[in-house]
């Protein structure tokens, strides 16, 4: 078993910040109809910082691990940084292996990079992240106006310029 597989297993067996807590500013419930994964997620935002994420996640190891990684990586961060982390995770997971994860931005999220080659599992990995952005919006955060930077996806990356022939 490689390090990434072990990280996924660790996060799925002992999820970080799991359990629904109060106080919270918004609560959402998301379901992946394809496989039945479910997450109820609460977010607390104060002074532009994600103060707490609590959740109850039920489903496959990828879904639970990804939600655990979300809670670990964005709790305590300013909302714009948290949204940049979401954007980087989404870019990596939807790239079909073309966008490598940046550990400086997504931390343990890089362990899920291999999921991008399995479209049916991408929904599992993004379930908690989608719930997070939904919860932020319900808490009154303007998602579109808050992100500080958008990562470059493979489709947006400049094509290599061919060298001139002599």
PDB file of C-alpha atoms in Angstrom, residues 15-129:
ATOM      1  CA  UNK A  15     -12.215  11.345  10.020  1.00  0.00           C
ATOM      2  CA  UNK A  16     -10.891  14.712  11.182  1.00  0.00           C
ATOM      3  CA  UNK A  17     -13.461  17.050  12.829  1.00  0.00           C
ATOM      4  CA  UNK A  18     -16.318  14.549  12.298  1.00  0.00           C
ATOM      5  CA  UNK A  19     -19.532  14.919  14.269  1.00  0.00           C
ATOM      6  CA  UNK A  20     -22.088  17.705  14.062  1.00  0.00           C
ATOM      7  CA  UNK A  21     -21.312  20.620  16.397  1.00  0.00           C
ATOM      8  CA  UNK A  22     -22.895  23.896  17.408  1.00  0.00           C
ATOM      9  CA  UNK A  23     -22.807  26.821  16.925  1.00  0.00           C
ATOM     10  CA  UNK A  24     -23.001  26.961  13.138  1.00  0.00           C
ATOM     11  CA  UNK A  25     -24.085  29.489  10.521  1.00  0.00           C
ATOM     12  CA  UNK A  26     -25.419  27.057   7.924  1.00  0.00           C
ATOM     13  CA  UNK A  27     -26.164  23.363   7.521  1.00  0.00           C
ATOM     14  CA  UNK A  28     -26.600  21.445   4.265  1.00  0.00           C
ATOM     15  CA  UNK A  29     -27.264  17.844   3.336  1.00  0.00           C
ATOM     16  CA  UNK A  30     -25.890  16.467   0.062  1.00  0.00           C
ATOM     17  CA  UNK A  31     -26.376  13.033  -1.470  1.00  0.00           C
ATOM     18  CA  UNK A  32     -24.588  11.375  -4.369  1.00  0.00           C
ATOM     19  CA  UNK A  33     -27.490   9.626  -6.135  1.00  0.00           C
ATOM     20  CA  UNK A  34     -25.096   7.423  -8.093  1.00  0.00           C
ATOM     21  CA  UNK A  35     -23.741   5.543  -5.088  1.00  0.00           C
ATOM     22  CA  UNK A  36     -25.712   6.730  -2.061  1.00  0.00           C
ATOM     23  CA  UNK A  37     -22.909   8.619  -0.290  1.00  0.00           C
ATOM     24  CA  UNK A  38     -24.322  11.292   2.042  1.00  0.00           C
ATOM     25  CA  UNK A  39     -22.917  14.200   3.988  1.00  0.00           C
ATOM     26  CA  UNK A  40     -24.540  16.643   6.374  1.00  0.00           C
ATOM     27  CA  UNK A  41     -22.154  19.547   6.810  1.00  0.00           C
ATOM     28  CA  UNK A  42     -22.193  22.580   9.079  1.00  0.00           C
ATOM     29  CA  UNK A  43     -20.017  25.645   8.707  1.00  0.00           C
ATOM     30  CA  UNK A  44     -19.256  28.502  11.053  1.00  0.00           C
ATOM     31  CA  UNK A  45     -17.734  31.668   9.587  1.00  0.00           C
ATOM     32  CA  UNK A  46     -16.600  34.651  11.643  1.00  0.00           C
ATOM     33  CA  UNK A  47     -14.678  37.719  10.530  1.00  0.00           C
ATOM     34  CA  UNK A  48     -14.040  36.169   7.115  1.00  0.00           C
ATOM     35  CA  UNK A  49     -12.492  32.989   8.544  1.00  0.00           C
ATOM     36  CA  UNK A  50     -13.829  29.430   8.403  1.00  0.00           C
ATOM     37  CA  UNK A  51     -13.941  28.875  12.161  1.00  0.00           C
ATOM     38  CA  UNK A  52     -15.437  25.402  12.125  1.00  0.00           C
ATOM     39  CA  UNK A  53     -16.576  22.637   9.831  1.00  0.00           C
ATOM     40  CA  UNK A  54     -18.454  19.754  11.363  1.00  0.00           C
ATOM     41  CA  UNK A  55     -20.115  16.938   9.488  1.00  0.00           C
ATOM     42  CA  UNK A  56     -21.658  13.506   9.439  1.00  0.00           C
ATOM     43  CA  UNK A  57     -20.456  11.600   6.365  1.00  0.00           C
ATOM     44  CA  UNK A  58     -21.694   8.164   5.355  1.00  0.00           C
ATOM     45  CA  UNK A  59     -20.429   6.361   2.296  1.00  0.00           C
ATOM     46  CA  UNK A  60     -17.360   5.027   0.603  1.00  0.00           C
ATOM     47  CA  UNK A  61     -13.840   5.594   1.891  1.00  0.00           C
ATOM     48  CA  UNK A  62     -13.121   8.184  -0.825  1.00  0.00           C
ATOM     49  CA  UNK A  63     -16.129  10.309   0.109  1.00  0.00           C
ATOM     50  CA  UNK A  64     -15.472  10.168   3.852  1.00  0.00           C
ATOM     51  CA  UNK A  65     -11.714  10.733   3.434  1.00  0.00           C
ATOM     52  CA  UNK A  66     -12.224  13.693   1.112  1.00  0.00           C
ATOM     53  CA  UNK A  67     -14.639  15.347   3.557  1.00  0.00           C
ATOM     54  CA  UNK A  68     -12.156  14.740   6.379  1.00  0.00           C
ATOM     55  CA  UNK A  69      -9.383  16.309   4.286  1.00  0.00           C
ATOM     56  CA  UNK A  70     -11.657  19.277   3.559  1.00  0.00           C
ATOM     57  CA  UNK A  71     -12.253  19.865   7.265  1.00  0.00           C
ATOM     58  CA  UNK A  72      -8.560  19.524   8.065  1.00  0.00           C
ATOM     59  CA  UNK A  73      -7.357  21.805   5.279  1.00  0.00           C
ATOM     60  CA  UNK A  74      -9.830  24.707   5.421  1.00  0.00           C
ATOM     61  CA  UNK A  75     -10.775  25.074   9.093  1.00  0.00           C
ATOM     62  CA  UNK A  76      -9.068  28.180  10.445  1.00  0.00           C
ATOM     63  CA  UNK A  77      -8.344  29.626   7.013  1.00  0.00           C
ATOM     64  CA  UNK A  78      -9.678  32.878   5.586  1.00  0.00           C
ATOM     65  CA  UNK A  79     -12.655  32.196   3.310  1.00  0.00           C
ATOM     66  CA  UNK A  80     -10.794  33.233   0.105  1.00  0.00           C
ATOM     67  CA  UNK A  81      -8.009  30.722   0.866  1.00  0.00           C
ATOM     68  CA  UNK A  82     -10.572  28.025   1.647  1.00  0.00           C
ATOM     69  CA  UNK A  83     -12.264  28.668  -1.701  1.00  0.00           C
ATOM     70  CA  UNK A  84      -8.912  28.542  -3.477  1.00  0.00           C
ATOM     71  CA  UNK A  85      -8.330  25.148  -1.856  1.00  0.00           C
ATOM     72  CA  UNK A  86     -11.740  24.021  -3.140  1.00  0.00           C
ATOM     73  CA  UNK A  87     -10.925  25.301  -6.650  1.00  0.00           C
ATOM     74  CA  UNK A  88      -7.573  23.490  -6.653  1.00  0.00           C
ATOM     75  CA  UNK A  89      -9.196  20.235  -5.480  1.00  0.00           C
ATOM     76  CA  UNK A  90     -11.917  20.492  -8.102  1.00  0.00           C
ATOM     77  CA  UNK A  91      -9.398  21.257 -10.857  1.00  0.00           C
ATOM     78  CA  UNK A  92      -7.292  18.247  -9.878  1.00  0.00           C
ATOM     79  CA  UNK A  93     -10.211  15.853  -9.466  1.00  0.00           C
ATOM     80  CA  UNK A  94     -11.933  16.780 -12.731  1.00  0.00           C
ATOM     81  CA  UNK A  95      -8.764  16.808 -14.853  1.00  0.00           C
ATOM     82  CA  UNK A  96      -8.631  13.072 -15.636  1.00  0.00           C
ATOM     83  CA  UNK A  97      -5.053  13.050 -14.390  1.00  0.00           C
ATOM     84  CA  UNK A  98      -3.909  16.130 -16.305  1.00  0.00           C
ATOM     85  CA  UNK A  99      -3.642  18.548 -13.347  1.00  0.00           C
ATOM     86  CA  UNK A 100      -1.410  17.367 -10.518  1.00  0.00           C
ATOM     87  CA  UNK A 101      -2.384  18.432  -7.048  1.00  0.00           C
ATOM     88  CA  UNK A 102      -0.373  21.159  -5.338  1.00  0.00           C
ATOM     89  CA  UNK A 103       0.379  19.942  -1.824  1.00  0.00           C
ATOM     90  CA  UNK A 104       1.023  23.527  -0.690  1.00  0.00           C
ATOM     91  CA  UNK A 105      -2.597  24.374  -1.555  1.00  0.00           C
ATOM     92  CA  UNK A 106      -4.555  21.153  -0.929  1.00  0.00           C
ATOM     93  CA  UNK A 107      -2.382  19.363   1.629  1.00  0.00           C
ATOM     94  CA  UNK A 108      -3.466  15.739   2.071  1.00  0.00           C
ATOM     95  CA  UNK A 109      -5.876  16.275  -0.829  1.00  0.00           C
ATOM     96  CA  UNK A 110      -3.072  15.192  -3.163  1.00  0.00           C
ATOM     97  CA  UNK A 111      -3.737  11.659  -1.924  1.00  0.00           C
ATOM     98  CA  UNK A 112      -6.933  11.752  -3.988  1.00  0.00           C
ATOM     99  CA  UNK A 113      -5.194  12.638  -7.266  1.00  0.00           C
ATOM    100  CA  UNK A 114      -5.606   9.103  -8.623  1.00  0.00           C
ATOM    101  CA  UNK A 115      -9.391   9.420  -8.300  1.00  0.00           C
ATOM    102  CA  UNK A 116      -9.397  11.838 -11.247  1.00  0.00           C
ATOM    103  CA  UNK A 117      -8.947   8.914 -13.650  1.00  0.00           C
ATOM    104  CA  UNK A 118     -12.242   7.357 -12.499  1.00  0.00           C
ATOM    105  CA  UNK A 119     -15.129   9.722 -13.368  1.00  0.00           C
ATOM    106  CA  UNK A 120     -17.671   7.774 -11.306  1.00  0.00           C
ATOM    107  CA  UNK A 121     -15.517   8.265  -8.186  1.00  0.00           C
ATOM    108  CA  UNK A 122     -14.926  11.984  -8.774  1.00  0.00           C
ATOM    109  CA  UNK A 123     -18.471  12.669  -7.537  1.00  0.00           C
ATOM    110  CA  UNK A 124     -17.634  10.773  -4.344  1.00  0.00           C
ATOM    111  CA  UNK A 125     -14.514  12.858  -3.773  1.00  0.00           C
ATOM    112  CA  UNK A 126     -16.264  16.174  -4.470  1.00  0.00           C
ATOM    113  CA  UNK A 127     -19.396  15.551  -2.383  1.00  0.00           C
ATOM    114  CA  UNK A 128     -18.122  17.147   0.832  1.00  0.00           C
ATOM    115  CA  UNK A 129     -16.495  20.015  -1.071  1.00  0.00           C
TER     116      UNK A 129
END
